[in-house]
Amino acid sequence: MAESENGKDGKSAAKRPKIDAENEKRNADEQSTDNPVVDFQLTRILRDNPREKSIFIHGKVKDQDAVVILEKSPFRQDSLPELLKTSQLKLEMQNDVYSTYQLHAPPQLNEIKTTVMCPATEKHIKKYLHQEVFLLEESGEDYRNLTLPYISGQSFSVQWVYNILEKKAEADRIVFEDPDPDAGFVLLPDFKWDQKQLQDLYLIAIVHRRDIKSLRDLTAEHLTLLTNIRSKGEETIQKKYGVPPSKLRVYFHYQPSYYHLHVHFTAVEYNVPGCGVERAHLLSDVIQNLQLDSSYYHNRSLSFPLRADDGLLQRFREAGKI
Ligand code: M7G
């Protein structure tokens, strides 16, 4: 795990209490809500990542399909003294200067981030099932002839995005909003980030405009929107978390899972899945490409990975493209 961004610029002391206070408030609010996984009946393990300490499981909650992601939270530097002082150590082996233990930590220092999707669709289940991956090259024409018709009928619902924009969900998590209908957006923590530490900082900026599906739709007409997201997003993250723009990776996914334009802001040292060259497009590169050529993303070929069971891969195969 990368060193804390704030360890270097000395701002962690100032910013961490704010994160903690917000988390405590959220925890208190959440303790009163139901446990949605208490009746969970395991169907199968979709994916198991021992190295990343995460597991993706499919099961049923009251006859409805559910996907649950369990992920051990990273260590927090500020709670290390408490962890070492208050935990129980069970000796496993001792040899010369070497000894190993099982450490039994108090529950509040041993959290597991849990994401629940219920009712989960077949597409949710497939998304997390381990699959062979293929790299595709899509021309502008392929996009219009194959990809666009496919995603129009098949993509994930973006209802959760509309709920955020309309303040029907996660309203208390919004860290910044520019309400302008053309250049405006909402910035909030991605649901992959538990906000307990800055090493895995992850926010998303969701645009108010509902007519931009992805990178492919962008032209020079959208430059004001894009530069606005970059400058106000970076400024907010610097102010709220003490993380400067030089410590951020700001990018689009192509293909995204959700076809409503959004930008990912992650800590640069956090090696999050989906930040590799085959899927991530830096916002600053996109801005410069559009400044040079307004139809850059309409015309050029874009490569992206698809899993073996993806219907779009099947379309490309049928069209003799791979
Ligand atoms: P993407 O590139 O469309 O798909 O990014 P990906 O999930 O394959 O990366 C969508 C981003 O939105 C991801 O980083 C998700 O973790 C995040 N996200 C998805 N949902 C359903 C939610 C949600 O309900 N709330 C929040 N805050 N983030 C979400």
Tab-separated table of N, CA and C in Angstrom, residues 161-303:
chain	number	residue	atom	x	y	z
A	161	VAL	N	-27.228	7.072	-10.684
A	161	VAL	CA	-26.629	8.366	-11.036
A	161	VAL	C	-27.700	9.467	-10.930
A	162	TYR	N	-28.883	9.196	-11.500
A	162	TYR	CA	-29.969	10.189	-11.425
A	162	TYR	C	-30.368	10.440	-9.971
A	163	ASN	N	-30.353	9.385	-9.157
A	163	ASN	CA	-30.681	9.569	-7.733
A	163	ASN	C	-29.705	10.536	-7.075
A	164	ILE	N	-28.420	10.441	-7.452
A	164	ILE	CA	-27.419	11.348	-6.876
A	164	ILE	C	-27.684	12.775	-7.380
A	165	LEU	N	-27.887	12.913	-8.690
A	165	LEU	CA	-28.076	14.260	-9.260
A	165	LEU	C	-29.340	14.927	-8.712
A	166	GLU	N	-30.338	14.097	-8.404
A	166	GLU	CA	-31.613	14.647	-7.898
A	166	GLU	C	-31.673	14.651	-6.374
A	167	LYS	N	-30.562	14.322	-5.723
A	167	LYS	CA	-30.456	14.308	-4.238
A	167	LYS	C	-31.415	13.306	-3.594
A	168	LYS	N	-31.713	12.224	-4.329
A	168	LYS	CA	-32.575	11.188	-3.740
A	168	LYS	C	-31.730	10.141	-3.040
A	169	ALA	N	-30.423	10.147	-3.296
A	169	ALA	CA	-29.518	9.215	-2.621
A	169	ALA	C	-28.155	9.883	-2.481
A	170	GLU	N	-27.469	9.540	-1.396
A	170	GLU	CA	-26.086	9.991	-1.147
A	170	GLU	C	-25.936	11.513	-1.061
A	171	ALA	N	-27.050	12.227	-0.824
A	171	ALA	CA	-26.980	13.701	-0.812
A	171	ALA	C	-25.984	14.179	0.243
A	172	ASP	N	-25.915	13.464	1.372
A	172	ASP	CA	-25.021	13.891	2.457
A	172	ASP	C	-23.555	13.586	2.152
A	173	ARG	N	-23.306	12.850	1.065
A	173	ARG	CA	-21.914	12.502	0.727
A	173	ARG	C	-21.312	13.447	-0.317
A	174	ILE	N	-22.155	14.324	-0.876
A	174	ILE	CA	-21.652	15.216	-1.929
A	174	ILE	C	-20.627	16.183	-1.321
A	175	VAL	N	-19.453	16.256	-1.932
A	175	VAL	CA	-18.432	17.159	-1.379
A	175	VAL	C	-18.363	18.463	-2.165
A	176	PHE	N	-18.897	18.466	-3.379
A	176	PHE	CA	-18.931	19.704	-4.147
A	176	PHE	C	-19.987	19.570	-5.231
A	177	GLU	N	-20.659	20.700	-5.514
A	177	GLU	CA	-21.576	20.700	-6.658
A	177	GLU	C	-21.490	22.036	-7.383
A	178	ASP	N	-21.391	21.948	-8.705
A	178	ASP	CA	-21.587	23.117	-9.548
A	178	ASP	C	-22.913	22.848	-10.259
A	179	PRO	N	-23.965	23.607	-9.940
A	179	PRO	CA	-25.294	23.257	-10.452
A	179	PRO	C	-25.553	23.674	-11.901
A	180	ASP	N	-24.581	24.301	-12.555
A	180	ASP	CA	-24.803	24.752	-13.930
A	180	ASP	C	-25.248	23.568	-14.813
A	181	PRO	N	-26.368	23.724	-15.564
A	181	PRO	CA	-26.872	22.568	-16.335
A	181	PRO	C	-25.933	22.117	-17.455
A	182	ASP	N	-25.087	23.016	-17.968
A	182	ASP	CA	-24.181	22.623	-19.063
A	182	ASP	C	-22.788	22.257	-18.583
A	183	ALA	N	-22.224	23.085	-17.683
A	183	ALA	CA	-20.833	22.863	-17.265
A	183	ALA	C	-20.750	22.302	-15.852
A	184	GLY	N	-21.923	22.006	-15.247
A	184	GLY	CA	-21.925	21.618	-13.833
A	184	GLY	C	-21.764	20.125	-13.608
A	185	PHE	N	-21.485	19.774	-12.347
A	185	PHE	CA	-21.278	18.371	-11.969
A	185	PHE	C	-21.382	18.234	-10.461
A	186	VAL	N	-21.451	16.981	-10.025
A	186	VAL	CA	-21.471	16.675	-8.601
A	186	VAL	C	-20.224	15.845	-8.316
A	187	LEU	N	-19.527	16.172	-7.233
A	187	LEU	CA	-18.329	15.402	-6.854
A	187	LEU	C	-18.629	14.704	-5.529
A	188	LEU	N	-18.413	13.390	-5.490
A	188	LEU	CA	-18.668	12.653	-4.245
A	188	LEU	C	-17.770	11.419	-4.175
A	189	PRO	N	-17.613	10.844	-2.978
A	189	PRO	CA	-16.781	9.642	-2.876
A	189	PRO	C	-17.376	8.499	-3.695
A	190	ASP	N	-16.541	7.833	-4.417
A	190	ASP	CA	-16.938	6.611	-5.117
A	190	ASP	C	-17.308	5.574	-4.057
A	191	PHE	N	-18.235	4.672	-4.400
A	191	PHE	CA	-18.592	3.728	-3.345
A	191	PHE	C	-17.516	2.682	-3.084
A	192	LYS	N	-16.436	2.710	-3.850
A	192	LYS	CA	-15.302	1.822	-3.539
A	192	LYS	C	-14.457	2.374	-2.383
A	193	TRP	N	-14.639	3.664	-2.055
A	193	TRP	CA	-13.781	4.287	-1.034
A	193	TRP	C	-14.543	4.424	0.279
A	194	ASP	N	-13.969	3.868	1.378
A	194	ASP	CA	-14.664	3.993	2.663
A	194	ASP	C	-14.293	5.293	3.389
A	195	GLN	N	-13.435	6.096	2.799
A	195	GLN	CA	-13.044	7.427	3.329
A	195	GLN	C	-12.326	7.344	4.671
A	196	LYS	N	-11.796	6.168	4.989
A	196	LYS	CA	-11.115	6.039	6.287
A	196	LYS	C	-9.660	6.467	6.184
A	197	GLN	N	-9.096	6.402	5.000
A	197	GLN	CA	-7.700	6.777	4.805
A	197	GLN	C	-7.566	7.341	3.395
A	198	LEU	N	-6.487	8.128	3.223
A	198	LEU	CA	-6.320	8.825	1.939
A	198	LEU	C	-5.534	8.007	0.917
A	199	GLN	N	-4.902	6.909	1.354
A	199	GLN	CA	-4.100	6.123	0.395
A	199	GLN	C	-4.945	5.627	-0.766
A	200	ASP	N	-6.214	5.291	-0.477
A	200	ASP	CA	-7.063	4.769	-1.554
A	200	ASP	C	-8.176	5.769	-1.907
A	201	LEU	N	-7.843	7.059	-1.791
A	201	LEU	CA	-8.814	8.114	-2.119
A	201	LEU	C	-9.425	7.850	-3.499
A	202	TYR	N	-10.764	7.959	-3.562
A	202	TYR	CA	-11.455	7.669	-4.830
A	202	TYR	C	-12.758	8.465	-4.841
A	203	LEU	N	-12.816	9.472	-5.700
A	203	LEU	CA	-14.060	10.236	-5.854
A	203	LEU	C	-14.490	10.183	-7.308
A	204	ILE	N	-15.783	10.449	-7.545
A	204	ILE	CA	-16.229	10.559	-8.942
A	204	ILE	C	-16.956	11.882	-9.134
A	205	ALA	N	-16.729	12.452	-10.308
A	205	ALA	CA	-17.466	13.662	-10.708
A	205	ALA	C	-18.498	13.214	-11.732
A	206	ILE	N	-19.772	13.483	-11.442
A	206	ILE	CA	-20.863	13.073	-12.338
A	206	ILE	C	-21.452	14.334	-12.954
A	207	VAL	N	-21.501	14.398	-14.280
A	207	VAL	CA	-21.967	15.639	-14.923
A	207	VAL	C	-23.495	15.736	-14.838
A	208	HIS	N	-23.978	16.986	-14.798
A	208	HIS	CA	-25.430	17.183	-14.777
A	208	HIS	C	-26.065	16.850	-16.118
A	209	ARG	N	-25.335	17.112	-17.211
A	209	ARG	CA	-25.895	16.818	-18.537
A	209	ARG	C	-26.161	15.322	-18.664
A	210	ARG	N	-27.291	15.003	-19.278
A	210	ARG	CA	-27.659	13.578	-19.378
A	210	ARG	C	-27.493	13.039	-20.795
A	211	ASP	N	-26.899	13.855	-21.669
A	211	ASP	CA	-26.827	13.449	-23.077
A	211	ASP	C	-25.419	13.007	-23.493
A	212	ILE	N	-24.513	12.818	-22.525
A	212	ILE	CA	-23.157	12.398	-22.889
A	212	ILE	C	-22.924	11.010	-22.295
A	213	LYS	N	-22.867	10.023	-23.155
A	213	LYS	CA	-22.742	8.639	-22.674
A	213	LYS	C	-21.328	8.318	-22.216
A	214	SER	N	-20.351	8.729	-23.006
A	214	SER	CA	-18.968	8.342	-22.699
A	214	SER	C	-18.023	9.261	-23.453
A	215	LEU	N	-16.740	8.945	-23.291
A	215	LEU	CA	-15.666	9.610	-24.022
A	215	LEU	C	-15.987	9.777	-25.517
A	216	ARG	N	-16.624	8.780	-26.110
A	216	ARG	CA	-16.927	8.780	-27.549
A	216	ARG	C	-17.790	9.976	-27.967
A	217	ASP	N	-18.625	10.468	-27.051
A	217	ASP	CA	-19.536	11.575	-27.400
A	217	ASP	C	-18.872	12.938	-27.272
A	218	LEU	N	-17.652	12.989	-26.715
A	218	LEU	CA	-17.057	14.298	-26.420
A	218	LEU	C	-16.522	14.983	-27.667
A	219	THR	N	-16.779	16.312	-27.739
A	219	THR	CA	-16.217	17.152	-28.810
A	219	THR	C	-15.707	18.431	-28.135
A	220	ALA	N	-15.183	19.343	-28.959
A	220	ALA	CA	-14.675	20.607	-28.404
A	220	ALA	C	-15.796	21.387	-27.714
A	221	GLU	N	-17.025	21.086	-28.069
A	221	GLU	CA	-18.174	21.749	-27.423
A	221	GLU	C	-18.157	21.506	-25.900
A	222	HIS	N	-17.554	20.396	-25.478
A	222	HIS	CA	-17.578	20.033	-24.058
A	222	HIS	C	-16.343	20.499	-23.283
A	223	LEU	N	-15.478	21.286	-23.946
A	223	LEU	CA	-14.225	21.671	-23.266
A	223	LEU	C	-14.472	22.479	-21.990
A	224	THR	N	-15.478	23.360	-22.016
A	224	THR	CA	-15.748	24.157	-20.804
A	224	THR	C	-16.129	23.223	-19.652
A	225	LEU	N	-16.965	22.244	-19.960
A	225	LEU	CA	-17.369	21.266	-18.941
A	225	LEU	C	-16.143	20.525	-18.388
A	226	LEU	N	-15.290	20.067	-19.285
A	226	LEU	CA	-14.148	19.248	-18.857
A	226	LEU	C	-13.134	20.048	-18.048
A	227	THR	N	-12.848	21.271	-18.496
A	227	THR	CA	-11.866	22.075	-17.746
A	227	THR	C	-12.455	22.499	-16.394
A	228	ASN	N	-13.778	22.685	-16.375
A	228	ASN	CA	-14.452	23.023	-15.122
A	228	ASN	C	-14.330	21.865	-14.122
A	229	ILE	N	-14.552	20.634	-14.597
A	229	ILE	CA	-14.441	19.458	-13.710
A	229	ILE	C	-13.011	19.350	-13.187
A	230	ARG	N	-12.056	19.556	-14.081
A	230	ARG	CA	-10.659	19.432	-13.653
A	230	ARG	C	-10.327	20.478	-12.590
A	231	SER	N	-10.624	21.755	-12.889
A	231	SER	CA	-10.158	22.786	-11.952
A	231	SER	C	-10.938	22.738	-10.634
A	232	LYS	N	-12.274	22.637	-10.698
A	232	LYS	CA	-13.044	22.665	-9.439
A	232	LYS	C	-12.909	21.344	-8.670
A	233	GLY	N	-12.775	20.232	-9.395
A	233	GLY	CA	-12.583	18.942	-8.725
A	233	GLY	C	-11.260	18.951	-7.964
A	234	GLU	N	-10.207	19.360	-8.644
A	234	GLU	CA	-8.880	19.364	-7.996
A	234	GLU	C	-8.838	20.347	-6.817
A	235	GLU	N	-9.452	21.515	-7.023
A	235	GLU	CA	-9.447	22.532	-5.963
A	235	GLU	C	-10.184	21.999	-4.718
A	236	THR	N	-11.317	21.353	-4.939
A	236	THR	CA	-12.099	20.827	-3.807
A	236	THR	C	-11.315	19.749	-3.059
A	237	ILE	N	-10.674	18.865	-3.813
A	237	ILE	CA	-9.949	17.753	-3.165
A	237	ILE	C	-8.740	18.290	-2.393
A	238	GLN	N	-8.097	19.311	-2.950
A	238	GLN	CA	-6.975	19.939	-2.231
A	238	GLN	C	-7.473	20.543	-0.910
A	239	LYS	N	-8.598	21.273	-0.993
A	239	LYS	CA	-9.119	21.961	0.201
A	239	LYS	C	-9.640	20.968	1.232
A	240	LYS	N	-10.408	19.992	0.785
A	240	LYS	CA	-11.085	19.108	1.743
A	240	LYS	C	-10.172	18.017	2.300
A	241	TYR	N	-9.305	17.473	1.442
A	241	TYR	CA	-8.490	16.330	1.891
A	241	TYR	C	-7.001	16.661	1.974
A	242	GLY	N	-6.607	17.868	1.522
A	242	GLY	CA	-5.191	18.231	1.563
A	242	GLY	C	-4.365	17.491	0.528
A	243	VAL	N	-5.030	16.926	-0.507
A	243	VAL	CA	-4.292	16.186	-1.542
A	243	VAL	C	-4.151	17.088	-2.772
A	244	PRO	N	-2.913	17.420	-3.149
A	244	PRO	CA	-2.718	18.356	-4.268
A	244	PRO	C	-2.944	17.669	-5.620
A	245	PRO	N	-3.194	18.452	-6.699
A	245	PRO	CA	-3.438	17.863	-8.028
A	245	PRO	C	-2.330	16.917	-8.479
A	246	SER	N	-1.083	17.187	-8.066
A	246	SER	CA	0.027	16.328	-8.509
A	246	SER	C	-0.023	14.936	-7.873
A	247	LYS	N	-0.928	14.731	-6.897
A	247	LYS	CA	-1.061	13.412	-6.273
A	247	LYS	C	-2.333	12.704	-6.730
A	248	LEU	N	-2.949	13.257	-7.797
A	248	LEU	CA	-4.208	12.667	-8.273
A	248	LEU	C	-4.084	12.098	-9.674
A	249	ARG	N	-4.798	11.000	-9.923
A	249	ARG	CA	-4.966	10.447	-11.270
A	249	ARG	C	-6.427	10.738	-11.628
A	250	VAL	N	-6.627	11.555	-12.676
A	250	VAL	CA	-7.988	11.993	-13.025
A	250	VAL	C	-8.290	11.476	-14.425
A	251	TYR	N	-9.314	10.628	-14.562
A	251	TYR	CA	-9.457	9.908	-15.838
A	251	TYR	C	-10.875	9.413	-16.102
A	252	PHE	N	-11.090	9.064	-17.367
A	252	PHE	CA	-12.322	8.393	-17.795
A	252	PHE	C	-12.005	6.911	-17.982
A	253	HIS	N	-13.053	6.108	-17.941
A	253	HIS	CA	-12.947	4.726	-18.393
A	253	HIS	C	-13.554	4.628	-19.779
A	254	TYR	N	-12.891	3.869	-20.653
A	254	TYR	CA	-13.538	3.490	-21.889
A	254	TYR	C	-13.233	2.013	-22.115
A	255	GLN	N	-14.266	1.156	-22.185
A	255	GLN	CA	-15.668	1.400	-21.944
A	255	GLN	C	-15.923	1.625	-20.436
A	256	PRO	N	-16.908	2.485	-20.142
A	256	PRO	CA	-17.355	2.544	-18.751
A	256	PRO	C	-18.373	1.437	-18.500
A	257	SER	N	-18.758	1.248	-17.244
A	257	SER	CA	-19.878	0.329	-16.969
A	257	SER	C	-21.193	1.077	-17.056
A	258	TYR	N	-21.143	2.384	-16.752
A	258	TYR	CA	-22.364	3.203	-16.675
A	258	TYR	C	-22.244	4.334	-17.691
A	259	TYR	N	-23.204	4.362	-18.634
A	259	TYR	CA	-23.090	5.314	-19.746
A	259	TYR	C	-23.757	6.645	-19.430
A	260	HIS	N	-23.214	7.319	-18.450
A	260	HIS	CA	-23.553	8.712	-18.123
A	260	HIS	C	-22.196	9.299	-17.759
A	261	LEU	N	-21.794	10.365	-18.432
A	261	LEU	CA	-20.390	10.786	-18.302
A	261	LEU	C	-19.979	11.065	-16.848
A	262	HIS	N	-18.878	10.479	-16.453
A	262	HIS	CA	-18.331	10.702	-15.116
A	262	HIS	C	-16.812	10.595	-15.183
A	263	VAL	N	-16.154	11.241	-14.228
A	263	VAL	CA	-14.686	11.274	-14.200
A	263	VAL	C	-14.225	10.679	-12.871
A	264	HIS	N	-13.196	9.829	-12.942
A	264	HIS	CA	-12.645	9.195	-11.737
A	264	HIS	C	-11.487	10.057	-11.204
A	265	PHE	N	-11.472	10.320	-9.908
A	265	PHE	CA	-10.355	10.999	-9.239
A	265	PHE	C	-9.789	9.997	-8.228
A	266	THR	N	-8.577	9.486	-8.478
A	266	THR	CA	-8.013	8.531	-7.507
A	266	THR	C	-6.615	8.992	-7.089
A	267	ALA	N	-6.190	8.514	-5.919
A	267	ALA	CA	-4.827	8.813	-5.457
A	267	ALA	C	-3.850	8.175	-6.454
A	268	VAL	N	-2.833	8.937	-6.859
A	268	VAL	CA	-1.951	8.464	-7.934
A	268	VAL	C	-1.195	7.191	-7.552
A	269	GLU	N	-0.919	7.016	-6.256
A	269	GLU	CA	-0.166	5.826	-5.850
A	269	GLU	C	-1.068	4.625	-5.555
A	270	TYR	N	-2.347	4.811	-5.742
A	270	TYR	CA	-3.303	3.730	-5.487
A	270	TYR	C	-3.543	2.988	-6.806
A	271	ASN	N	-3.100	1.744	-6.838
A	271	ASN	CA	-3.178	0.951	-8.071
A	271	ASN	C	-4.533	0.293	-8.216
A	272	VAL	N	-5.519	1.100	-8.465
A	272	VAL	CA	-6.890	0.598	-8.480
A	272	VAL	C	-7.170	-0.137	-9.801
A	273	PRO	N	-7.941	-1.240	-9.768
A	273	PRO	CA	-8.276	-1.901	-11.028
A	273	PRO	C	-8.943	-0.898	-11.979
A	274	GLY	N	-8.583	-0.978	-13.263
A	274	GLY	CA	-9.203	-0.064	-14.238
A	274	GLY	C	-8.393	1.199	-14.472
A	275	CYS	N	-7.209	1.319	-13.841
A	275	CYS	CA	-6.427	2.538	-14.079
A	275	CYS	C	-5.300	2.285	-15.085
A	276	GLY	N	-5.300	1.108	-15.708
A	276	GLY	CA	-4.238	0.777	-16.665
A	276	GLY	C	-4.493	1.384	-18.038
A	277	VAL	N	-3.460	1.277	-18.902
A	277	VAL	CA	-3.517	1.930	-20.223
A	277	VAL	C	-4.628	1.383	-21.118
A	278	GLU	N	-5.101	0.167	-20.817
A	278	GLU	CA	-6.119	-0.398	-21.711
A	278	GLU	C	-7.521	0.110	-21.403
A	279	ARG	N	-7.670	0.852	-20.310
A	279	ARG	CA	-9.035	1.308	-19.998
A	279	ARG	C	-9.128	2.782	-19.568
A	280	ALA	N	-8.035	3.349	-19.046
A	280	ALA	CA	-8.110	4.703	-18.487
A	280	ALA	C	-7.597	5.750	-19.474
A	281	HIS	N	-8.288	6.882	-19.530
A	281	HIS	CA	-7.894	8.000	-20.406
A	281	HIS	C	-7.821	9.244	-19.528
A	282	LEU	N	-6.607	9.778	-19.368
A	282	LEU	CA	-6.439	10.921	-18.470
A	282	LEU	C	-7.255	12.109	-18.957
A	283	LEU	N	-7.917	12.775	-18.016
A	283	LEU	CA	-8.732	13.943	-18.377
A	283	LEU	C	-7.885	14.994	-19.080
A	284	SER	N	-6.650	15.194	-18.618
A	284	SER	CA	-5.821	16.239	-19.245
A	284	SER	C	-5.469	15.866	-20.684
A	285	ASP	N	-5.276	14.567	-20.972
A	285	ASP	CA	-5.026	14.149	-22.364
A	285	ASP	C	-6.270	14.372	-23.214
A	286	VAL	N	-7.422	14.040	-22.644
A	286	VAL	CA	-8.679	14.193	-23.391
A	286	VAL	C	-8.890	15.660	-23.753
A	287	ILE	N	-8.634	16.542	-22.783
A	287	ILE	CA	-8.806	17.976	-23.040
A	287	ILE	C	-7.877	18.406	-24.181
A	288	GLN	N	-6.626	17.996	-24.112
A	288	GLN	CA	-5.682	18.421	-25.162
A	288	GLN	C	-6.031	17.831	-26.528
A	289	ASN	N	-6.471	16.579	-26.537
A	289	ASN	CA	-6.848	15.967	-27.814
A	289	ASN	C	-8.024	16.709	-28.451
A	290	LEU	N	-8.984	17.109	-27.624
A	290	LEU	CA	-10.152	17.822	-28.169
A	290	LEU	C	-9.778	19.244	-28.604
A	291	GLN	N	-8.786	19.829	-27.916
A	291	GLN	CA	-8.333	21.171	-28.340
A	291	GLN	C	-7.684	21.092	-29.730
A	292	LEU	N	-7.006	19.974	-29.986
A	292	LEU	CA	-6.350	19.813	-31.290
A	292	LEU	C	-7.346	19.427	-32.383
A	293	ASP	N	-8.333	18.604	-32.013
A	293	ASP	CA	-9.252	18.075	-33.017
A	293	ASP	C	-10.591	17.769	-32.349
A	294	SER	N	-11.600	18.551	-32.708
A	294	SER	CA	-12.903	18.421	-32.050
A	294	SER	C	-13.519	17.028	-32.243
A	295	SER	N	-13.203	16.370	-33.371
A	295	SER	CA	-13.832	15.060	-33.614
A	295	SER	C	-12.892	13.887	-33.295
A	296	TYR	N	-11.870	14.194	-32.496
A	296	TYR	CA	-10.869	13.169	-32.135
A	296	TYR	C	-11.532	11.869	-31.655
A	297	TYR	N	-12.442	11.985	-30.674
A	297	TYR	CA	-13.020	10.763	-30.098
A	297	TYR	C	-14.165	10.192	-30.930
A	298	HIS	N	-14.609	10.950	-31.940
A	298	HIS	CA	-15.609	10.387	-32.856
A	298	HIS	C	-14.927	9.470	-33.861
A	299	ASN	N	-13.702	9.841	-34.234
A	299	ASN	CA	-13.074	9.162	-35.362
A	299	ASN	C	-12.026	8.118	-35.004
A	300	ARG	N	-11.275	8.347	-33.974
A	300	ARG	CA	-10.104	7.488	-33.805
A	300	ARG	C	-10.459	6.121	-33.196
A	301	SER	N	-9.578	5.166	-33.396
A	301	SER	CA	-9.792	3.846	-32.807
A	301	SER	C	-9.439	3.892	-31.328
A	302	LEU	N	-10.231	3.212	-30.543
A	302	LEU	CA	-9.966	3.126	-29.111
A	302	LEU	C	-9.915	1.643	-28.741
A	303	SER	N	-8.932	1.293	-27.912
A	303	SER	CA	-8.819	-0.096	-27.473
A	303	SER	C	-9.384	-0.223	-26.073
